[in-house]
Amino acid sequence: MDTMNSPMNTTEPAAASASGCESPIETDVQKQLRLFVTVLTVRLLHKCNTVQSRTKEQWVAHMKTLVSQTMEGLTVTGNFSADDKDIKKVCKAVQKDLQKRYGSKGLVQTVILQEDAAVDADIAQCLQTHTRAFIAEQGKKRSWYSQYKWAWGQRENSKER
């Protein structure tokens, strides 16, 4: 059996099964988005000084909860890529937003450490809002670049005639 072409090694989304359930296999773009959200969440927890005061198991479990809540309903059309600079920028925006909501950096740290379901939902919603804004911003940059490439290609083609 060819293991490289088996359904378990594909990065393409699998077709819906006979039961109507979607496959849990993620596309490369979905994996990139999940990685972005995960690193963003870890950075946020670190910047809010909530990692040092808990055990590894506690903050990893909390991070997983926040990531799964943030990923609900997030989608990307087209390509998605982000670097460390992008993550820092989005994290800073999330921090500022949370500080406005809760009053200060110290209060943000306190509410995060409580691991309250309502607070977690609020944090996930904030992460989601800023991630969507980043995706939209990235889409605008991409569309500008593709228009530029198209126009440049048209210019090159007219020179050849």
One Martini backbone bead per residue (centre of mass of N, CA, C, O) as a GRO file, in nm:
protein
  161
    1MET     BB    1   0.097   0.036   0.022
    2ASP     BB    2   0.056   0.377  -0.028
    3THR     BB    3   0.131   0.608   0.222
    4MET     BB    4   0.149   0.892   0.080
    5ASN     BB    5  -0.165   0.852  -0.052
    6SER     BB    6  -0.311   0.844   0.191
    7PRO     BB    7  -0.565   0.986   0.377
    8MET     BB    8  -0.370   1.057   0.628
    9ASN     BB    9  -0.156   1.248   0.434
   10THR     BB   10  -0.342   1.470   0.376
   11THR     BB   11  -0.423   1.833   0.319
   12GLU     BB   12  -0.691   1.783   0.226
   13PRO     BB   13  -1.012   1.793   0.241
   14ALA     BB   14  -1.241   1.586   0.329
   15ALA     BB   15  -1.502   1.428   0.267
   16ALA     BB   16  -1.796   1.368   0.353
   17SER     BB   17  -1.949   1.150   0.516
   18ALA     BB   18  -2.220   0.941   0.525
   19SER     BB   19  -2.321   1.086   0.801
   20GLY     BB   20  -2.234   1.412   0.755
   21CYS     BB   21  -1.961   1.441   0.866
   22GLU     BB   22  -1.687   1.604   0.922
   23SER     BB   23  -1.365   1.618   0.887
   24PRO     BB   24  -1.072   1.663   1.098
   25ILE     BB   25  -0.917   1.757   0.862
   26GLU     BB   26  -0.676   1.991   0.788
   27THR     BB   27  -0.569   2.242   0.632
   28ASP     BB   28  -0.304   2.439   0.585
   29VAL     BB   29  -0.452   2.702   0.655
   30GLN     BB   30  -0.575   2.603   0.922
   31LYS     BB   31  -0.303   2.541   1.054
   32GLN     BB   32  -0.194   2.829   1.040
   33LEU     BB   33  -0.419   2.955   1.209
   34ARG     BB   34  -0.381   2.781   1.463
   35LEU     BB   35  -0.090   2.866   1.511
   36PHE     BB   36  -0.141   3.165   1.542
   37VAL     BB   37  -0.341   3.142   1.783
   38THR     BB   38  -0.150   2.993   1.972
   39VAL     BB   39   0.083   3.199   1.982
   40LEU     BB   40  -0.092   3.437   2.066
   41THR     BB   41  -0.192   3.315   2.334
   42VAL     BB   42   0.080   3.266   2.466
   43ARG     BB   43   0.173   3.558   2.453
   44LEU     BB   44  -0.054   3.678   2.618
   45LEU     BB   45  -0.006   3.516   2.878
   46HIS     BB   46   0.283   3.617   2.913
   47LYS     BB   47   0.232   3.934   2.906
   48CYS     BB   48   0.021   3.889   3.163
   49ASN     BB   49   0.164   3.707   3.381
   50THR     BB   50   0.029   3.382   3.382
   51VAL     BB   51   0.253   3.155   3.365
   52GLN     BB   52   0.443   3.168   3.626
   53SER     BB   53   0.188   3.111   3.845
   54ARG     BB   54   0.182   2.825   3.701
   55THR     BB   55   0.144   2.535   3.588
   56LYS     BB   56   0.183   2.377   3.301
   57GLU     BB   57  -0.093   2.233   3.298
   58GLN     BB   58  -0.268   2.485   3.346
   59TRP     BB   59  -0.179   2.670   3.103
   60VAL     BB   60  -0.228   2.464   2.879
   61ALA     BB   61  -0.529   2.421   2.929
   62HIS     BB   62  -0.607   2.720   2.896
   63MET     BB   63  -0.497   2.757   2.613
   64LYS     BB   64  -0.675   2.542   2.475
   65THR     BB   65  -0.941   2.676   2.539
   66LEU     BB   66  -0.888   2.946   2.395
   67VAL     BB   67  -0.828   2.832   2.115
   68SER     BB   68  -1.096   2.683   2.063
   69GLN     BB   69  -1.275   2.937   2.097
   70THR     BB   70  -1.135   3.110   1.877
   71MET     BB   71  -1.173   2.906   1.628
   72GLU     BB   72  -1.462   2.955   1.634
   73GLY     BB   73  -1.549   3.073   1.311
   74LEU     BB   74  -1.276   3.070   1.181
   75THR     BB   75  -1.173   3.200   0.860
   76VAL     BB   76  -1.002   3.130   0.544
   77THR     BB   77  -0.932   3.283   0.238
   78GLY     BB   78  -0.685   3.151   0.108
   79ASN     BB   79  -0.408   3.267   0.213
   80PHE     BB   80  -0.182   3.218   0.507
   81SER     BB   81   0.037   3.452   0.678
   82ALA     BB   82   0.278   3.475   0.954
   83ASP     BB   83   0.470   3.655   1.173
   84ASP     BB   84   0.611   3.774   1.454
   85LYS     BB   85   0.524   4.067   1.403
   86ASP     BB   86   0.221   4.007   1.378
   87ILE     BB   87   0.179   3.884   1.657
   88LYS     BB   88   0.269   4.129   1.819
   89LYS     BB   89   0.058   4.326   1.707
   90VAL     BB   90  -0.197   4.169   1.792
   91CYS     BB   91  -0.130   4.140   2.092
   92LYS     BB   92  -0.127   4.441   2.157
   93ALA     BB   93  -0.424   4.489   2.080
   94VAL     BB   94  -0.544   4.293   2.283
   95GLN     BB   95  -0.428   4.417   2.538
   96LYS     BB   96  -0.559   4.696   2.508
   97ASP     BB   97  -0.849   4.595   2.504
   98LEU     BB   98  -0.843   4.454   2.784
   99GLN     BB   99  -0.762   4.711   2.945
  100LYS     BB  100  -1.022   4.863   2.878
  101ARG     BB  101  -1.223   4.653   2.998
  102TYR     BB  102  -1.056   4.614   3.299
  103GLY     BB  103  -0.842   4.890   3.340
  104SER     BB  104  -0.576   4.691   3.371
  105LYS     BB  105  -0.310   4.487   3.377
  106GLY     BB  106  -0.364   4.364   3.659
  107LEU     BB  107  -0.662   4.285   3.601
  108VAL     BB  108  -0.607   4.098   3.369
  109GLN     BB  109  -0.443   3.897   3.527
  110THR     BB  110  -0.659   3.825   3.736
  111VAL     BB  111  -0.885   3.721   3.539
  112ILE     BB  112  -0.718   3.502   3.404
  113LEU     BB  113  -0.650   3.336   3.669
  114GLN     BB  114  -0.954   3.249   3.727
  115GLU     BB  115  -1.090   3.087   3.491
  116ASP     BB  116  -1.345   3.208   3.372
  117ALA     BB  117  -1.582   3.151   3.139
  118ALA     BB  118  -1.657   3.447   3.071
  119VAL     BB  119  -1.369   3.551   3.037
  120ASP     BB  120  -1.277   3.350   2.823
  121ALA     BB  121  -1.489   3.440   2.615
  122ASP     BB  122  -1.386   3.734   2.599
  123ILE     BB  123  -1.098   3.670   2.510
  124ALA     BB  124  -1.172   3.507   2.258
  125GLN     BB  125  -1.326   3.737   2.121
  126CYS     BB  126  -1.083   3.927   2.106
  127LEU     BB  127  -0.899   3.743   1.943
  128GLN     BB  128  -1.096   3.713   1.705
  129THR     BB  129  -1.124   4.007   1.621
  130HIS     BB  130  -0.813   4.055   1.565
  131THR     BB  131  -0.779   3.823   1.364
  132ARG     BB  132  -0.984   3.922   1.155
  133ALA     BB  133  -0.843   4.192   1.103
  134PHE     BB  134  -0.582   4.065   1.000
  135ILE     BB  135  -0.704   3.905   0.766
  136ALA     BB  136  -0.822   4.153   0.620
  137GLU     BB  137  -0.554   4.305   0.586
  138GLN     BB  138  -0.413   4.080   0.428
  139GLY     BB  139  -0.617   4.077   0.192
  140LYS     BB  140  -0.559   4.366   0.094
  141LYS     BB  141  -0.262   4.326   0.032
  142ARG     BB  142  -0.303   4.093  -0.168
  143SER     BB  143  -0.485   4.247  -0.371
  144TRP     BB  144  -0.283   4.465  -0.442
  145TYR     BB  145  -0.060   4.277  -0.544
  146SER     BB  146  -0.226   4.134  -0.765
  147GLN     BB  147  -0.285   4.393  -0.924
  148TYR     BB  148   0.006   4.466  -0.976
  149LYS     BB  149   0.087   4.208  -1.122
  150TRP     BB  150  -0.123   4.234  -1.346
  151ALA     BB  151  -0.034   4.510  -1.454
  152TRP     BB  152   0.258   4.429  -1.512
  153GLY     BB  153   0.186   4.201  -1.711
  154GLN     BB  154   0.044   4.386  -1.917
  155ARG     BB  155   0.288   4.561  -1.976
  156GLU     BB  156   0.474   4.333  -2.076
  157ASN     BB  157   0.285   4.235  -2.307
  158SER     BB  158   0.282   4.510  -2.468
  159LYS     BB  159   0.592   4.510  -2.536
  160GLU     BB  160   0.594   4.244  -2.716
  161ARG     BB  161   0.408   4.364  -2.962
   0.00000   0.00000   0.00000
